[in-house]
């Protein structure tokens, strides 16, 4: 009897990391904030160094949002270069998790970045988007199509109340049309999502949400008192028989 093929999925959640690996990524972020805070003219004590990584920038943002924005920008620009985070580029476990969702592929590199959802800075949340937002039909020089999936790795347990993600739960064969927002990011208009099923996902520290490249997703409001930190690894490659998006 022939086995029935599993239906395609828009995302999956995989247990991947040990607690000490997650803690090391958090330490890398904390140390990045430390280094930048010591270099700026604002007194170092204003960076709330006594707070842990999940409370530090929230405390700063409540007192001095401009200073907090500078520290956040430094983390976005630099923390992913720390070996404790940059090492994800060569982590075979992520490649295997992506293959589990997308099927076999020829690897084409990994891009790693740090992201956050901070209660006091709601403008940092990203609206609806997919990780392939621009097709080569729109911009021939775009390399966006090389992304197969995003591996979203929260550094603490998250759910819909703690700055987690909401995703469309049906796989799409191409990206929905994006528009460029005032902050320069590409977003999908809410009206384009009418009729598509959505789900807010809960992800524990140590897990990764593997999200297909065409799946719309967004960051939900963080109603807790903690910063939701995450590391995102965009895995690139080509699948047999596929064409450029």
Coordinates of C-alpha atoms in Angstrom, one line a residue:
X1 CA 0.0 0.0 0.0
X2 CA 1.4 3.3 -1.1
X3 CA 1.9 5.9 1.7
X4 CA 0.0 9.1 1.4
X5 CA 2.2 12.1 1.0
X6 CA 2.0 14.7 3.8
X7 CA 0.3 17.9 2.8
X8 CA 2.5 20.9 2.4
X9 CA 3.0 23.2 5.4
X10 CA 3.6 26.9 5.7
X11 CA 5.7 26.4 8.9
X12 CA 6.8 24.0 11.5
X13 CA 8.3 24.2 15.0
X14 CA 11.4 22.2 15.7
X15 CA 13.3 21.4 19.0
X16 CA 16.9 22.3 18.1
X17 CA 19.0 24.2 20.7
X18 CA 20.3 23.4 24.2
X19 CA 19.6 25.9 27.0
X20 CA 23.3 26.9 27.2
X21 CA 23.3 27.8 23.5
X22 CA 20.3 30.1 23.9
X23 CA 21.9 31.7 27.0
X24 CA 25.1 32.3 25.0
X25 CA 23.2 34.1 22.3
X26 CA 21.6 36.3 24.9
X27 CA 25.0 37.0 26.5
X28 CA 26.3 38.1 23.1
X29 CA 23.5 40.6 22.8
X30 CA 24.0 41.9 26.3
X31 CA 27.7 42.3 25.8
X32 CA 27.0 44.2 22.5
X33 CA 24.8 46.7 24.4
X34 CA 27.6 47.0 27.0
X35 CA 30.3 47.8 24.5
X36 CA 28.2 50.5 22.8
X37 CA 27.0 52.0 26.0
X38 CA 30.6 52.4 27.2
X39 CA 31.5 54.1 23.9
X40 CA 28.7 56.7 23.9
X41 CA 28.8 60.0 25.8
X42 CA 25.6 59.2 27.7
X43 CA 26.7 57.9 31.2
X44 CA 27.1 54.1 31.1
X45 CA 24.8 53.8 34.1
X46 CA 21.9 55.1 31.9
X47 CA 22.1 51.8 30.0
X48 CA 20.7 49.9 33.0
X49 CA 23.6 47.5 33.2
X50 CA 22.2 45.9 36.3
X51 CA 19.2 44.5 34.3
X52 CA 19.3 41.3 32.4
X53 CA 19.1 41.2 28.6
X54 CA 15.3 40.7 28.8
X55 CA 14.6 43.8 30.9
X56 CA 17.6 46.2 30.1
X57 CA 16.4 48.0 27.0
X58 CA 12.8 48.2 28.2
X59 CA 14.1 50.1 31.3
X60 CA 16.2 52.4 29.1
X61 CA 13.3 53.0 26.6
X62 CA 10.9 54.1 29.4
X63 CA 13.4 56.8 30.5
X64 CA 15.2 57.8 27.3
X65 CA 13.7 56.4 24.1
X66 CA 16.2 58.1 21.8
X67 CA 19.1 56.6 23.7
X68 CA 17.4 53.2 23.6
X69 CA 16.9 53.5 19.8
X70 CA 20.7 54.0 19.5
X71 CA 21.4 50.9 21.5
X72 CA 18.9 48.9 19.5
X73 CA 20.4 50.1 16.2
X74 CA 23.8 49.0 17.4
X75 CA 22.5 45.5 18.2
X76 CA 20.8 45.2 14.8
X77 CA 24.0 46.3 13.1
X78 CA 26.6 44.3 15.0
X79 CA 25.4 41.5 17.4
X80 CA 25.0 39.0 14.6
X81 CA 28.8 39.1 14.1
X82 CA 29.5 37.6 17.5
X83 CA 30.6 34.0 17.0
X84 CA 28.0 32.8 19.4
X85 CA 25.3 34.0 16.9
X86 CA 27.3 33.9 13.7
X87 CA 27.9 30.2 14.2
X88 CA 24.3 29.5 13.1
X89 CA 25.5 30.0 9.5
X90 CA 27.1 26.6 9.7
X91 CA 24.6 24.8 12.0
X92 CA 23.6 21.7 10.2
X93 CA 20.5 21.3 12.5
X94 CA 18.9 24.4 10.8
X95 CA 19.6 23.0 7.3
X96 CA 18.0 19.7 8.3
X97 CA 14.9 21.5 9.8
X98 CA 14.5 23.5 6.6
X99 CA 14.7 20.3 4.5
X100 CA 12.0 18.8 6.7
X101 CA 9.7 21.6 5.8
X102 CA 10.8 22.4 2.2
X103 CA 12.3 19.2 1.0
X104 CA 15.8 18.5 -0.2
X105 CA 17.8 21.5 -1.5
X106 CA 21.2 22.6 -2.6
X107 CA 22.5 25.0 0.1
X108 CA 23.2 28.6 -0.9
X109 CA 24.2 30.3 2.3
X110 CA 22.6 31.6 5.5
X111 CA 22.0 35.2 6.6
X112 CA 21.7 35.7 10.4
X113 CA 20.3 38.8 12.2
X114 CA 19.1 39.7 15.7
X115 CA 15.5 41.0 16.2
X116 CA 13.5 42.3 19.1
X117 CA 10.0 43.1 20.2
X118 CA 10.1 45.7 23.0
X119 CA 6.9 46.9 24.7
X120 CA 8.0 50.5 25.0
X121 CA 9.0 50.8 21.3
X122 CA 6.1 49.6 19.3
X123 CA 7.4 51.1 16.1
X124 CA 10.0 48.4 16.0
X125 CA 7.4 45.7 15.2
X126 CA 7.3 44.4 11.7
X127 CA 3.8 44.2 10.0
X128 CA 2.6 41.5 7.7
X129 CA 5.3 40.4 5.3
X130 CA 6.9 37.3 3.8
X131 CA 10.6 36.6 3.5
X132 CA 10.5 36.7 -0.2
X133 CA 8.9 40.0 -0.8
X134 CA 10.4 41.0 -4.2
X135 CA 10.4 38.7 -7.2
X136 CA 12.8 38.8 -10.1
X137 CA 9.8 39.7 -12.3
X138 CA 9.6 43.0 -10.3
X139 CA 13.3 43.6 -9.9
X140 CA 15.6 41.3 -12.0
X141 CA 18.7 42.0 -9.8
X142 CA 16.9 40.9 -6.6
X143 CA 18.4 37.9 -4.7
X144 CA 15.3 37.7 -2.4
X145 CA 14.2 34.5 -4.3
X146 CA 17.2 32.5 -3.0
X147 CA 15.6 32.4 0.5
X148 CA 13.9 29.0 1.2
X149 CA 12.8 29.5 4.8
X150 CA 13.4 31.6 7.8
X151 CA 14.4 30.0 11.1
X152 CA 13.0 32.2 13.9
X153 CA 14.7 31.5 17.2
X154 CA 13.3 33.2 20.3
X155 CA 15.6 33.5 23.3
X156 CA 12.7 33.1 25.7
X157 CA 9.4 31.4 25.7
X158 CA 7.0 33.4 23.6
X159 CA 3.3 33.4 22.8
X160 CA 0.7 35.8 21.5
X161 CA 1.0 38.0 24.6
X162 CA 4.8 38.1 24.7
X163 CA 5.6 39.4 21.2
X164 CA 5.3 36.2 19.3
X165 CA 4.4 35.6 15.7
X166 CA 1.1 35.3 13.8
X167 CA 1.3 33.4 10.6
X168 CA -0.9 32.4 7.6
X169 CA -1.3 28.6 8.0
X170 CA -1.8 27.7 4.3
X171 CA 1.2 27.4 2.0
X172 CA 1.3 29.9 -0.9
X173 CA 3.0 29.3 -4.3
X174 CA 4.1 32.9 -4.6
X175 CA 4.4 36.0 -2.4
X176 CA 1.5 38.3 -1.9
X177 CA 2.1 41.8 -3.2
X178 CA 4.1 44.0 -0.8
X179 CA 4.1 47.8 -0.4
X180 CA 7.0 49.8 0.9
X181 CA 6.1 51.5 4.2
X182 CA 7.4 54.8 5.5
X183 CA 10.1 53.2 7.5
X184 CA 11.4 51.5 4.3
X185 CA 10.2 48.0 5.2
X186 CA 8.0 46.0 2.8
X187 CA 4.6 45.0 4.2
X188 CA 1.5 43.3 2.9
X189 CA -1.7 45.3 3.1
X190 CA -4.2 43.8 5.6
X191 CA -6.9 43.6 2.9
X192 CA -4.7 41.1 0.9
X193 CA -5.0 38.6 3.7
X194 CA -8.8 38.5 3.8
X195 CA -9.9 34.9 3.9
X196 CA -6.6 33.4 4.7
X197 CA -6.4 31.4 7.9
X198 CA -4.0 32.7 10.6
X199 CA -2.5 31.3 13.8
X200 CA -0.6 32.9 16.6
X201 CA 2.2 30.4 17.5
X202 CA 3.8 29.7 20.9
X203 CA 7.5 28.9 20.7
X204 CA 9.7 27.8 23.6
X205 CA 13.3 28.9 24.1
X206 CA 15.3 26.1 22.4
X207 CA 12.8 25.7 19.6
X208 CA 12.9 27.3 16.1
X209 CA 9.9 28.2 14.0
X210 CA 10.7 27.3 10.4
X211 CA 8.7 29.5 8.1
X212 CA 8.3 29.0 4.4
X213 CA 9.6 31.9 2.2
X214 CA 6.1 32.8 0.9
X215 CA 4.3 32.6 4.2
X216 CA 3.0 35.9 5.5
X217 CA 3.8 36.6 9.1
X218 CA 3.9 39.5 11.6
X219 CA 5.1 40.3 15.1
X220 CA 2.3 40.6 17.6
X221 CA 2.1 43.3 20.3
X222 CA 4.3 42.6 23.3
X223 CA 2.1 43.1 26.4
X224 CA 4.6 41.8 28.8
X225 CA 7.3 43.8 30.7
X226 CA 10.1 41.9 28.9
X227 CA 12.0 42.4 25.7
X228 CA 11.4 39.5 23.3
X229 CA 14.7 38.8 21.6
X230 CA 15.0 36.5 18.7
X231 CA 17.7 35.5 16.2
X232 CA 16.6 34.9 12.6
X233 CA 18.6 32.7 10.2
X234 CA 17.4 32.9 6.6
X235 CA 18.5 29.7 4.8
X236 CA 19.1 30.1 1.1
X237 CA 19.3 27.5 -1.6
X238 CA 17.6 25.9 -4.6
X239 CA 15.3 22.9 -4.8
X240 CA 15.5 20.5 -7.7
X241 CA 13.3 21.5 -10.5
X242 CA 12.3 24.9 -9.1
X243 CA 12.6 28.2 -10.9
X244 CA 13.4 31.7 -9.6
X245 CA 10.5 33.5 -8.0

